[in-house]
Coordinates of C-alpha atoms in Angstrom, one line a residue:
Chain A
M1 CA -17.6 -26.7 -3.1
T2 CA -18.0 -30.2 -4.7
A3 CA -15.1 -31.5 -6.7
V4 CA -15.4 -31.2 -10.5
C5 CA -15.2 -34.4 -12.5
E6 CA -11.7 -33.8 -14.0
P7 CA -9.2 -36.4 -12.8
A8 CA -6.3 -35.5 -10.4
V9 CA -3.3 -34.0 -12.1
Y10 CA -0.9 -35.7 -9.6
E11 CA -1.9 -38.8 -7.6
K12 CA 0.3 -38.2 -4.6
V13 CA 1.4 -34.8 -3.6
A14 CA 3.9 -34.1 -0.8
L15 CA 4.1 -30.6 0.8
I16 CA 7.3 -29.7 2.6
G17 CA 6.9 -26.7 4.9
L18 CA 3.3 -26.0 6.1
G19 CA 2.8 -22.3 5.9
L20 CA 0.6 -19.9 4.0
I21 CA 1.5 -21.2 0.5
A22 CA 1.4 -24.9 1.2
G23 CA -1.8 -24.6 3.3
S24 CA -3.5 -22.7 0.5
M25 CA -2.3 -25.2 -2.1
A26 CA -3.8 -28.0 0.0
W27 CA -7.1 -26.3 0.4
A28 CA -7.2 -25.4 -3.3
M29 CA -6.3 -29.0 -4.3
K30 CA -9.2 -30.3 -2.1
R31 CA -11.6 -27.7 -3.7
D32 CA -10.9 -29.1 -7.1
G33 CA -9.8 -32.7 -6.7
T34 CA -6.4 -31.7 -8.2
A35 CA -4.5 -34.4 -6.2
G36 CA -5.4 -37.9 -5.2
E37 CA -3.7 -37.7 -1.8
V38 CA -1.9 -34.8 0.0
R39 CA 0.7 -35.4 2.5
G40 CA 2.5 -32.8 4.6
Y41 CA 5.7 -32.3 6.6
A42 CA 6.9 -29.3 8.7
R43 CA 10.1 -29.1 10.7
S44 CA 8.2 -27.8 13.7
A45 CA 6.1 -30.3 15.7
E46 CA 3.7 -27.5 16.5
S47 CA 3.0 -26.8 12.8
R48 CA 2.5 -30.5 12.2
E49 CA 0.1 -30.7 15.1
M50 CA -1.8 -27.6 14.0
T51 CA -2.0 -29.1 10.4
R52 CA -3.5 -32.3 11.8
R53 CA -6.1 -30.3 13.6
L54 CA -6.9 -28.1 10.6
G55 CA -7.2 -31.1 8.4
F56 CA -5.9 -29.8 5.1
C57 CA -3.5 -32.7 4.6
D58 CA -4.7 -36.3 4.3
V59 CA -1.5 -37.4 6.2
V60 CA 0.9 -35.4 8.2
C61 CA 4.4 -37.1 8.4
D62 CA 7.0 -36.7 11.0
D63 CA 10.0 -37.0 8.7
L64 CA 11.1 -36.0 5.3
A65 CA 11.8 -39.5 3.9
E66 CA 8.3 -40.6 4.8
V67 CA 6.5 -37.6 3.2
V68 CA 8.2 -37.9 -0.2
Q69 CA 7.8 -41.7 -0.4
D70 CA 5.9 -42.6 -3.6
A71 CA 5.0 -38.9 -4.2
D72 CA 4.4 -37.8 -7.8
L73 CA 4.7 -34.1 -7.0
I74 CA 7.0 -32.8 -4.2
V75 CA 6.5 -29.1 -3.2
L76 CA 9.4 -27.3 -1.5
A77 CA 7.4 -24.6 0.4
T78 CA 10.0 -23.7 3.1
P79 CA 11.9 -20.4 3.3
V80 CA 14.3 -20.4 0.3
G81 CA 17.3 -20.4 2.5
V82 CA 16.8 -24.1 3.5
M83 CA 15.6 -25.5 0.2
G84 CA 19.1 -26.8 -0.8
R85 CA 19.4 -28.8 2.4
V86 CA 15.9 -30.2 2.1
A87 CA 16.6 -31.3 -1.5
E88 CA 19.7 -33.0 -0.3
T89 CA 17.8 -34.9 2.4
I90 CA 14.9 -36.0 0.3
A91 CA 17.0 -36.9 -2.9
P92 CA 17.6 -40.6 -2.0
H93 CA 13.9 -41.2 -1.3
L94 CA 12.5 -39.7 -4.6
K95 CA 10.5 -41.9 -6.9
P96 CA 11.8 -42.1 -10.5
G97 CA 9.6 -39.8 -12.7
A98 CA 8.6 -37.6 -9.8
V99 CA 8.4 -33.9 -10.2
V100 CA 9.9 -31.6 -7.6
I101 CA 8.9 -27.9 -7.5
D102 CA 9.7 -25.1 -5.2
V103 CA 7.4 -22.1 -4.5
G104 CA 10.1 -19.6 -3.6
S105 CA 10.2 -15.9 -4.5
V106 CA 13.7 -16.0 -6.0
K107 CA 14.8 -18.4 -8.7
R108 CA 18.4 -18.2 -9.7
T109 CA 19.8 -19.0 -6.2
V110 CA 17.2 -21.7 -5.6
I111 CA 18.1 -23.4 -8.9
E112 CA 21.8 -23.3 -7.9
E113 CA 21.1 -24.8 -4.6
V114 CA 18.4 -27.4 -5.4
A115 CA 19.2 -28.6 -8.9
P116 CA 22.5 -30.4 -8.1
H117 CA 20.7 -32.6 -5.6
I118 CA 17.9 -33.8 -7.9
P119 CA 18.6 -37.4 -9.1
E120 CA 18.5 -38.6 -12.7
G121 CA 15.0 -39.3 -13.8
V122 CA 13.4 -36.8 -11.4
H123 CA 12.3 -33.4 -12.8
F124 CA 12.9 -30.2 -11.0
V125 CA 10.6 -27.3 -12.2
P126 CA 11.0 -24.0 -10.2
C127 CA 7.7 -22.2 -9.7
H128 CA 6.7 -18.9 -8.1
P129 CA 3.1 -18.4 -7.3
M130 CA 2.8 -14.6 -6.9
A131 CA 0.2 -14.5 -4.2
G132 CA 0.3 -14.0 -0.4
T133 CA -1.0 -12.1 2.5
E134 CA 0.9 -10.7 5.5
H135 CA -0.1 -13.7 7.5
S136 CA 1.9 -16.9 7.9
G137 CA 1.8 -20.4 9.5
P138 CA -0.5 -23.4 8.8
A139 CA -3.7 -21.6 9.9
S140 CA -3.2 -18.8 7.3
G141 CA -3.9 -20.7 4.2
F142 CA -7.2 -20.6 2.2
A143 CA -8.4 -22.2 -1.0
S144 CA -8.8 -19.0 -3.1
L145 CA -5.3 -17.5 -2.5
F146 CA -4.2 -18.3 -6.1
D147 CA -7.4 -17.4 -7.9
N148 CA -6.5 -15.1 -10.8
R149 CA -3.0 -14.6 -9.5
W150 CA 0.1 -15.3 -11.6
C151 CA 2.3 -18.3 -11.1
L152 CA 5.6 -17.9 -12.9
I153 CA 7.2 -21.1 -14.1
V154 CA 11.0 -21.1 -14.6
P155 CA 11.9 -24.4 -16.3
V156 CA 15.6 -25.5 -16.2
E157 CA 17.3 -26.9 -19.4
G158 CA 16.3 -30.4 -20.4
T159 CA 12.9 -30.6 -18.7
P160 CA 10.5 -32.5 -20.9
E161 CA 7.8 -30.1 -22.3
A162 CA 5.1 -32.5 -21.2
E163 CA 6.2 -32.2 -17.5
V164 CA 6.1 -28.3 -17.7
A165 CA 2.7 -28.4 -19.5
R166 CA 1.3 -30.8 -16.8
L167 CA 2.5 -28.4 -14.1
E168 CA 0.9 -25.5 -15.8
S169 CA -2.4 -27.3 -15.8
Y170 CA -1.9 -28.2 -12.1
W171 CA -1.5 -24.5 -11.2
Q172 CA -4.4 -23.5 -13.4
R173 CA -6.6 -26.0 -11.5
L174 CA -5.5 -24.2 -8.3
G175 CA -6.9 -21.0 -9.8
A176 CA -3.7 -19.4 -11.1
R177 CA -2.7 -18.0 -14.4
T178 CA 0.7 -19.2 -15.6
E179 CA 3.6 -17.7 -17.5
R180 CA 7.1 -19.0 -18.2
M181 CA 10.2 -16.9 -17.5
E182 CA 14.0 -17.1 -17.5
P183 CA 15.5 -17.2 -14.0
E184 CA 17.5 -13.9 -14.2
H185 CA 14.6 -12.0 -15.7
H186 CA 12.3 -13.4 -13.0
D187 CA 14.6 -12.2 -10.2
L188 CA 14.8 -8.7 -11.7
V189 CA 11.0 -8.4 -12.3
C190 CA 10.4 -9.5 -8.7
A191 CA 13.0 -7.2 -7.3
V192 CA 11.0 -4.3 -9.0
V193 CA 7.4 -5.3 -8.3
S194 CA 7.9 -7.0 -4.9
H195 CA 11.3 -7.3 -3.2
V196 CA 12.4 -3.6 -3.1
P197 CA 8.8 -2.4 -2.4
H198 CA 8.8 -4.7 0.6
L199 CA 12.2 -3.5 1.8
I200 CA 11.1 0.1 1.5
A201 CA 7.9 -0.6 3.4
Y202 CA 9.8 -2.3 6.2
T203 CA 12.2 0.7 6.4
M204 CA 9.4 3.3 6.5
V205 CA 7.6 1.4 9.3
G206 CA 10.9 1.1 11.1
V207 CA 11.5 4.9 10.9
A208 CA 8.1 5.6 12.3
D209 CA 8.7 3.2 15.1
D210 CA 12.0 4.9 16.0
L211 CA 10.8 8.4 16.1
R212 CA 10.4 9.4 19.7
R213 CA 8.6 12.7 19.0
V214 CA 5.7 11.0 17.2
S215 CA 4.1 8.5 19.5
D216 CA 3.3 4.9 18.5
Q217 CA -0.3 5.8 19.2
E218 CA -0.3 8.7 16.7
V219 CA 1.4 6.6 14.0
I220 CA -1.3 3.9 14.5
K221 CA -4.2 6.4 14.8
F222 CA -3.4 8.3 11.7
S223 CA -2.1 5.4 9.6
A224 CA -5.0 5.7 7.0
A225 CA -3.1 8.6 5.4
G226 CA -0.9 6.5 3.2
F227 CA 1.2 4.7 5.9
R228 CA -1.3 1.8 6.3
D229 CA -0.5 0.1 3.1
F230 CA 3.2 0.1 4.1
T231 CA 2.5 -1.5 7.5
R232 CA 0.5 -4.2 5.7
I233 CA 3.4 -5.0 3.4
A234 CA 5.8 -4.8 6.3
A235 CA 3.9 -7.3 8.5
S236 CA 4.9 -10.3 6.2
D237 CA 6.9 -13.2 7.5
P238 CA 10.4 -12.1 8.6
T239 CA 12.2 -15.4 7.8
M240 CA 10.8 -15.6 4.3
W241 CA 11.8 -12.0 3.6
R242 CA 15.3 -12.3 5.1
D243 CA 15.9 -15.2 2.8
V244 CA 14.5 -13.4 -0.2
F245 CA 16.9 -10.5 0.3
L246 CA 19.9 -12.7 1.0
T247 CA 19.2 -14.9 -2.1
N248 CA 18.2 -12.2 -4.5
K249 CA 21.0 -9.9 -3.4
E250 CA 22.2 -8.7 -6.9
A251 CA 18.9 -7.6 -8.3
T252 CA 17.7 -6.1 -5.0
L253 CA 20.9 -4.0 -4.7
E254 CA 20.7 -2.9 -8.3
I255 CA 17.1 -1.7 -8.0
L256 CA 17.8 -0.2 -4.5
G257 CA 20.6 1.8 -6.1
R258 CA 18.3 3.2 -8.7
F259 CA 15.6 3.9 -6.1
T260 CA 18.0 6.0 -3.9
E261 CA 19.3 7.8 -7.0
E262 CA 15.7 8.9 -7.9
L263 CA 14.8 9.6 -4.3
F264 CA 17.8 11.9 -4.0
A265 CA 16.8 13.8 -7.1
L266 CA 13.3 14.4 -5.7
Q267 CA 14.8 15.3 -2.3
R268 CA 17.0 17.9 -4.0
A269 CA 13.9 19.2 -5.9
I270 CA 12.2 19.6 -2.5
R271 CA 15.2 21.3 -0.9
T272 CA 15.6 23.8 -3.8
G273 CA 11.9 24.3 -4.2
D274 CA 11.8 23.0 -7.8
G275 CA 8.0 22.6 -8.1
E276 CA 8.1 21.9 -11.8
Q277 CA 10.3 18.8 -11.5
L278 CA 8.1 17.4 -8.7
H279 CA 4.9 18.1 -10.6
A280 CA 6.3 16.4 -13.8
Y281 CA 7.4 13.4 -11.8
F282 CA 4.1 12.9 -10.0
T283 CA 2.2 13.3 -13.3
R284 CA 4.2 10.6 -14.9
T285 CA 3.6 8.0 -12.2
R286 CA -0.2 8.3 -12.7
A287 CA 0.0 6.5 -16.0
I288 CA 1.2 3.3 -14.5
R289 CA -1.6 3.3 -12.1
R290 CA -4.1 3.6 -14.9
G291 CA -2.5 0.7 -16.6
I292 CA -3.0 -1.5 -13.5
L293 CA -6.6 -0.6 -13.3
Q294 CA -7.1 -1.4 -17.0
A295 CA -5.3 -4.7 -16.5
G296 CA -7.9 -5.6 -13.9
Q297 CA -5.3 -6.1 -11.1
D298 CA -7.1 -3.7 -8.7
T299 CA -10.3 -1.9 -7.9
D300 CA -11.2 1.6 -8.8
K301 CA -13.6 2.0 -5.8
P302 CA -13.2 5.3 -3.9
D303 CA -12.1 3.5 -0.7
F304 CA -9.8 1.2 -2.7
G305 CA -12.5 -1.5 -2.4
R306 CA -12.1 -1.9 1.3
T307 CA -15.3 -2.7 3.1
R308 CA -15.4 -0.8 6.4
Chain B
M1 CA -30.5 9.4 3.3
T2 CA -33.0 11.8 4.8
A3 CA -31.7 14.7 6.8
V4 CA -31.8 14.2 10.6
C5 CA -33.6 16.8 12.7
E6 CA -30.5 18.6 14.0
P7 CA -30.2 22.2 12.9
A8 CA -27.5 23.3 10.5
V9 CA -24.2 24.1 12.1
Y10 CA -23.5 27.0 9.7
E11 CA -26.2 28.7 7.7
K12 CA -24.2 29.6 4.6
V13 CA -21.1 27.7 3.6
A14 CA -18.7 28.8 0.8
L15 CA -16.4 26.2 -0.8
I16 CA -13.3 27.5 -2.6
G17 CA -11.8 24.9 -4.9
L18 CA -14.1 22.1 -6.1
G19 CA -12.0 19.0 -5.9
L20 CA -12.3 15.7 -3.9
I21 CA -12.4 17.3 -0.5
A22 CA -14.8 20.1 -1.2
G23 CA -17.1 17.8 -3.2
S24 CA -17.2 15.3 -0.4
M25 CA -17.8 18.0 2.2
A26 CA -20.8 19.2 0.1
W27 CA -22.2 15.7 -0.3
A28 CA -21.7 15.0 3.4
M29 CA -23.4 18.3 4.3
K30 CA -26.4 17.4 2.1
R31 CA -26.6 14.0 3.7
D32 CA -26.9 15.4 7.2
G33 CA -28.3 19.0 6.8
T34 CA -25.1 20.3 8.2
A35 CA -25.4 23.6 6.3
G36 CA -28.3 25.8 5.2
E37 CA -26.9 26.6 1.8
V38 CA -23.7 25.5 0.1
R39 CA -22.0 27.8 -2.5
G40 CA -19.0 26.8 -4.5
Y41 CA -16.3 28.5 -6.6
A42 CA -13.4 27.0 -8.6
R43 CA -10.8 28.9 -10.8
S44 CA -11.4 26.6 -13.7
A45 CA -14.6 27.2 -15.7
E46 CA -14.7 23.5 -16.5
S47 CA -14.8 22.6 -12.8
R48 CA -17.6 25.1 -12.2
E49 CA -19.6 23.7 -15.1
M50 CA -19.1 20.1 -13.9
T51 CA -20.1 21.1 -10.4
R52 CA -23.3 22.7 -11.8
R53 CA -24.1 19.4 -13.6
L54 CA -23.3 17.2 -10.6
G55 CA -25.5 19.4 -8.3
F56 CA -23.6 19.2 -5.0
C57 CA -23.6 23.0 -4.6
D58 CA -26.8 25.0 -4.3
V59 CA -25.1 27.9 -6.1
V60 CA -21.9 27.9 -8.2
C61 CA -20.3 31.3 -8.4
D62 CA -18.0 32.7 -11.0
D63 CA -16.0 34.9 -8.7
L64 CA -14.5 34.8 -5.3
A65 CA -16.1 38.0 -3.9
E66 CA -19.5 36.5 -4.8
V67 CA -19.0 33.1 -3.2
V68 CA -17.9 34.4 0.2
Q69 CA -20.6 37.1 0.4
D70 CA -22.6 36.6 3.6
A71 CA -20.9 33.2 4.2
D72 CA -20.7 32.0 7.8
L73 CA -18.1 29.3 7.0
I74 CA -15.5 29.7 4.2
V75 CA -13.6 26.6 3.2
L76 CA -10.2 27.0 1.5
A77 CA -10.0 23.7 -0.5
T78 CA -7.4 24.7 -3.1
P79 CA -3.9 23.3 -3.3
V80 CA -2.0 24.8 -0.3
G81 CA 0.3 26.8 -2.5
V82 CA -2.4 29.3 -3.5
M83 CA -4.3 29.6 -0.2
G84 CA -2.4 32.8 0.7
R85 CA -3.4 34.5 -2.5
V86 CA -7.0 33.3 -2.2
A87 CA -7.2 34.6 1.4
E88 CA -5.9 38.0 0.3
T89 CA -8.5 38.2 -2.4
I90 CA -11.5 37.3 -0.3
A91 CA -10.4 39.3 2.8
P92 CA -12.3 42.5 2.0
H93 CA -15.5 40.6 1.3
L94 CA -15.7 38.5 4.6
K95 CA -18.6 39.0 6.9
P96 CA -17.7 39.9 10.5
G97 CA -18.0 36.8 12.7
A98 CA -17.4 34.5 9.8
V99 CA -15.1 31.5 10.2
V100 CA -12.4 30.7 7.6
I101 CA -11.0 27.2 7.5
D102 CA -8.5 25.5 5.2
V103 CA -8.4 21.7 4.5
G104 CA -4.7 21.5 3.5
S105 CA -2.3 18.7 4.4
V106 CA 0.3 21.1 6.0
K107 CA -0.3 23.6 8.7
R108 CA 2.6 25.8 9.6
T109 CA 3.1 27.3 6.2
V110 CA -0.6 27.7 5.6
I111 CA -1.0 29.6 8.9
E112 CA 2.0 31.8 7.9
E113 CA 0.5 32.6 4.5
V114 CA -3.2 32.8 5.3
A115 CA -3.5 34.3 8.9
P116 CA -2.0 37.7 8.0
H117 CA -4.8 38.4 5.6
I118 CA -7.7 37.5 7.9
P119 CA -9.5 40.7 9.0
E120 CA -10.3 41.5 12.6
G121 CA -13.5 39.9 13.8
V122 CA -13.1 36.9 11.4
H123 CA -11.8 33.6 12.8
F124 CA -9.3 31.5 11.0
V125 CA -9.2 27.8 12.2
P126 CA -6.8 25.5 10.2
C127 CA -8.2 22.0 9.7
H128 CA -6.8 18.8 8.1
P129 CA -9.3 16.1 7.3
M130 CA -7.1 13.0 6.9
A131 CA -9.1 11.3 4.2
G132 CA -8.7 11.0 0.4
T133 CA -8.4 8.7 -2.5
E134 CA -6.2 8.8 -5.5
H135 CA -8.9 10.5 -7.5
S136 CA -9.3 14.2 -7.9
G137 CA -11.7 16.8 -9.4
P138 CA -15.3 17.7 -8.8
A139 CA -16.6 14.3 -9.8
S140 CA -14.4 12.4 -7.3
G141 CA -16.3 13.5 -4.1
F142 CA -18.6 11.3 -2.2
A143 CA -20.6 11.7 1.1
S144 CA -18.9 9.0 3.2
L145 CA -15.3 10.1 2.6
F146 CA -14.9 11.5 6.1
D147 CA -16.8 8.7 8.0
N148 CA -14.6 7.5 10.8
R149 CA -11.6 9.4 9.5
W150 CA -9.7 11.9 11.6
C151 CA -9.9 15.6 11.1
L152 CA -7.0 17.4 12.9
I153 CA -7.9 20.9 14.1
V154 CA -5.0 23.3 14.6
P155 CA -6.3 26.4 16.3
V156 CA -4.2 29.6 16.2
E157 CA -3.8 31.7 19.3
G158 CA -6.7 33.9 20.4
T159 CA -9.5 31.8 18.7
P160 CA -12.6 31.7 20.9
E161 CA -13.1 28.2 22.3
A162 CA -16.7 28.4 21.2
E163 CA -15.7 28.7 17.5
V164 CA -13.3 25.7 17.7
A165 CA -16.0 23.6 19.5
R166 CA -18.6 24.6 16.8
L167 CA -16.2 23.5 14.1
E168 CA -15.6 20.2 15.8
S169 CA -19.3 19.5 15.9
Y170 CA -19.4 20.5 12.2
W171 CA -16.7 17.9 11.2
Q172 CA -18.4 15.3 13.4
R173 CA -21.6 15.9 11.5
L174 CA -19.7 15.2 8.3
G175 CA -18.7 11.8 9.9
A176 CA -15.2 12.6 11.1
R177 CA -13.5 12.2 14.5
T178 CA -11.6 15.3 15.6
E179 CA -8.4 16.0 17.5
R180 CA -6.6 19.2 18.2
M181 CA -2.9 19.5 17.5
E182 CA -0.1 22.1 17.4
P183 CA 1.0 23.1 13.9
E184 CA 4.7 21.9 14.1
H185 CA 3.6 18.6 15.6
H186 CA 0.9 18.2 13.0
D187 CA 3.5 18.7 10.2
L188 CA 5.9 16.2 11.7
V189 CA 3.2 13.5 12.3
C190 CA 1.9 14.0 8.7
A191 CA 5.4 13.8 7.3
V192 CA 5.8 10.4 8.9
V193 CA 2.4 8.8 8.3
S194 CA 1.6 10.4 4.9
H195 CA 4.0 12.8 3.2
V196 CA 7.2 10.7 3.1
P197 CA 5.3 7.4 2.4
H198 CA 3.8 9.2 -0.6
L199 CA 7.2 10.5 -1.9
I200 CA 8.6 7.0 -1.5
A201 CA 5.7 5.4 -3.4
Y202 CA 6.1 8.0 -6.2
T203 CA 9.8 7.2 -6.4
M204 CA 9.4 3.5 -6.6
V205 CA 6.8 3.8 -9.3
G206 CA 9.1 6.1 -11.2
V207 CA 12.0 3.6 -10.9
A208 CA 9.8 0.8 -12.3
D209 CA 8.7 3.1 -15.2
D210 CA 12.3 3.9 -16.0
L211 CA 13.6 0.4 -16.1
R212 CA 13.9 -0.7 -19.7
R213 CA 14.7 -4.3 -19.0
V214 CA 11.4 -4.8 -17.2
S215 CA 8.6 -3.9 -19.5
D216 CA 5.7 -1.7 -18.5
Q217 CA 3.4 -4.6 -19.2
E218 CA 5.3 -6.9 -16.7
V219 CA 5.2 -4.2 -14.0
I220 CA 1.5 -3.9 -14.5
K221 CA 0.8 -7.6 -14.8
F222 CA 2.7 -8.6 -11.7
S223 CA 1.8 -5.6 -9.6
A224 CA -0.2 -7.5 -7.0
A225 CA 3.1 -8.6 -5.4
G226 CA 3.5 -5.5 -3.2
F227 CA 3.9 -2.9 -5.9
R228 CA 0.1 -2.3 -6.3
D229 CA -0.2 -0.4 -3.1
F230 CA 2.5 1.9 -4.2
T231 CA 0.9 2.7 -7.5
R232 CA -2.3 3.5 -5.7
I233 CA -0.6 6.0 -3.4
A234 CA 1.4 7.4 -6.3
A235 CA -1.7 8.1 -8.5
S236 CA -2.8 11.0 -6.2
D237 CA -3.1 14.6 -7.5
P238 CA 0.3 15.9 -8.6
T239 CA -0.5 19.6 -7.8
M240 CA -1.6 18.9 -4.3
W241 CA 1.4 16.8 -3.6
R242 CA 3.9 19.2 -5.2
D243 CA 2.5 21.9 -2.8
V244 CA 2.7 19.5 0.2
F245 CA 6.4 18.8 -0.3
L246 CA 7.2 22.5 -1.0
T247 CA 5.4 23.7 2.0
N248 CA 6.3 21.0 4.5
K249 CA 9.9 21.0 3.4
E250 CA 11.5 20.9 6.8
A251 CA 9.7 17.9 8.3
T252 CA 9.8 16.0 5.0
L253 CA 13.5 16.4 4.6
E254 CA 14.1 15.4 8.2
I255 CA 12.1 12.2 7.9
L256 CA 13.6 11.5 4.5
G257 CA 17.0 11.8 6.1
R258 CA 16.1 9.2 8.7
F259 CA 14.6 7.0 6.1
T260 CA 17.7 6.9 3.9
E261 CA 19.8 6.3 6.9
E262 CA 17.8 3.2 7.9
L263 CA 17.5 2.0 4.3
F264 CA 21.3 2.2 3.9
A265 CA 21.7 0.1 7.1
L266 CA 19.4 -2.6 5.6
Q267 CA 21.2 -2.3 2.2
R268 CA 24.5 -3.0 4.0
A269 CA 23.0 -5.9 5.8
I270 CA 21.9 -7.4 2.5
R271 CA 25.3 -6.8 0.9
T272 CA 27.2 -8.3 3.8
G273 CA 24.7 -11.1 4.2
D274 CA 23.7 -10.2 7.8
G275 CA 20.6 -12.3 8.1
E276 CA 20.2 -11.7 11.8
Q277 CA 19.9 -8.0 11.4
L278 CA 17.4 -8.3 8.7
H279 CA 15.3 -10.8 10.6
A280 CA 15.3 -8.7 13.8
Y281 CA 14.3 -5.6 11.8
F282 CA 11.4 -7.3 10.0
T283 CA 10.2 -8.8 13.2
R284 CA 10.0 -5.4 14.9
T285 CA 7.9 -3.9 12.2
R286 CA 5.2 -6.5 12.7
A287 CA 4.2 -5.0 16.0
I288 CA 3.1 -1.7 14.5
R289 CA 0.8 -3.6 12.1
R290 CA -0.8 -5.4 14.9
G291 CA -1.4 -2.1 16.6
I292 CA -3.2 -0.7 13.5
L293 CA -5.5 -3.8 13.3
Q294 CA -6.3 -3.4 17.0
A295 CA -7.0 0.3 16.6
G296 CA -9.6 -0.7 13.9
Q297 CA -7.9 1.3 11.1
D298 CA -7.8 -1.6 8.8
T299 CA -9.2 -5.0 8.0
D300 CA -7.5 -8.3 8.8
K301 CA -9.1 -10.2 5.9
P302 CA -6.8 -12.5 3.9
D303 CA -7.1 -10.4 0.8
F304 CA -6.8 -7.2 2.7
G305 CA -10.6 -6.8 2.5
R306 CA -10.5 -6.2 -1.2
T307 CA -13.5 -7.6 -3.0
R308 CA -12.5 -9.2 -6.3

């Protein structure tokens, strides 16, 4: 695709951590001329080497001080567990007026760990692009990842409105829709729509794997019957998800508690043969699905829109 | 598609219950000339009327005795909870040499409830086509539903091999791959790959719906982040699923017990901050996903093969 004529939103962008999100941001910036120059850094030499080969960064740097030098936008795209340390390391090298964002899936902990390191005159604006696949690493990114997906923006107190608005137009150029949210509310919403569903999917896949009487081969062969969606969710990056659960502990445990409470109620209905309760419950959940179809978040095709 | 030149496998086929499965069987039989004539019956006058309009049955009958008259293959495609009663009603009207099959998702209970009513000289061969969508009713069927999907065949003792083999070729003509299985093993495998995943998805959607602090609108808006797959599963037919859980109680409760055991272990790891355990668990579940991709049961496309 040729770049449109709109000017770059940020002249120099530095990506720290070169996985699915950073790679996709780079490809999307190239697609639309959203940045003048994109530099990248990853801790692993292998990822840096792969990024050089793939060519989605203009420059790949071998250290953190170098990648952030003169950068107008710095993107923390590492697992959330190391963002505090990264912020501490880059802090002395940040240009006055620069904007630092993170793209982590939790916000309260990230703010607690990153914000204290951000120097006076630099703006930290937490972001959460709600997009992903089960793939990870520099080769997993692609330009359309954020198209029509939400990017939640969670500004901290005292951030100039102009900087937040500029960041919104940046994400919109990458294809995303933006919405602002409070950190606590963000973490609760994500626990419900993403974190706990992932944990449950991981668990169910683990149960299947453990069960000696049902062979792996059978689980795989017959996975189309509902289980397949779980394995897809459960194939996501282990380090990223470990950090999500450790840093969004409170909301995750709260929603998990509600989940097991409801599950036990259904389990008791099964044990006692209470068909009415089961039927009423299953009828109620259909409405949410209809809402999602109406909101255009999914396809109504008979095979769920999968091409065979 | 024009019919191929192979002869019909059964001359007269009677479908009892006109939902997603029966409708799809009828369309698939038409596509391939697998039956000479297809007759249909549903308890609800509305379903019969809709089926007449849709035209996937050659004849729509208003009572059970009429639909099974002279039929060579009788398909019980009702919710599993009423199959025993249907079998009892049709028994006196079955032609000697006829084959009765069911297409239910559980097998042991169905065999217990249906087999005693099957007269001498009629063969009952339980089947389970593992295919479906979240839609239901006469208008939800389509010819390709069974293409490349598994149909498990669970023959009872004393069934002539020739009848089982004929049924296998029937399902293959509808597009399915067939495999034989013992009833108890069938019910356990399905509890793992289908029944418990469905219950969990229903539960998670119910939790989201209950949570006052996260609005319905937010749940729907941000559903792409993992939750969407759950809502799709949880939108399936409530009556069918109620019956599945009531009739596959033992295996469902066993797998649910293992699931909550594992979930509690992960919950404890989150509470105590045991990142190593979480990381090891999430790494292990990736392997199953790889197996499913290699088995060709799903797509590896970045957006999971969904067309936007």
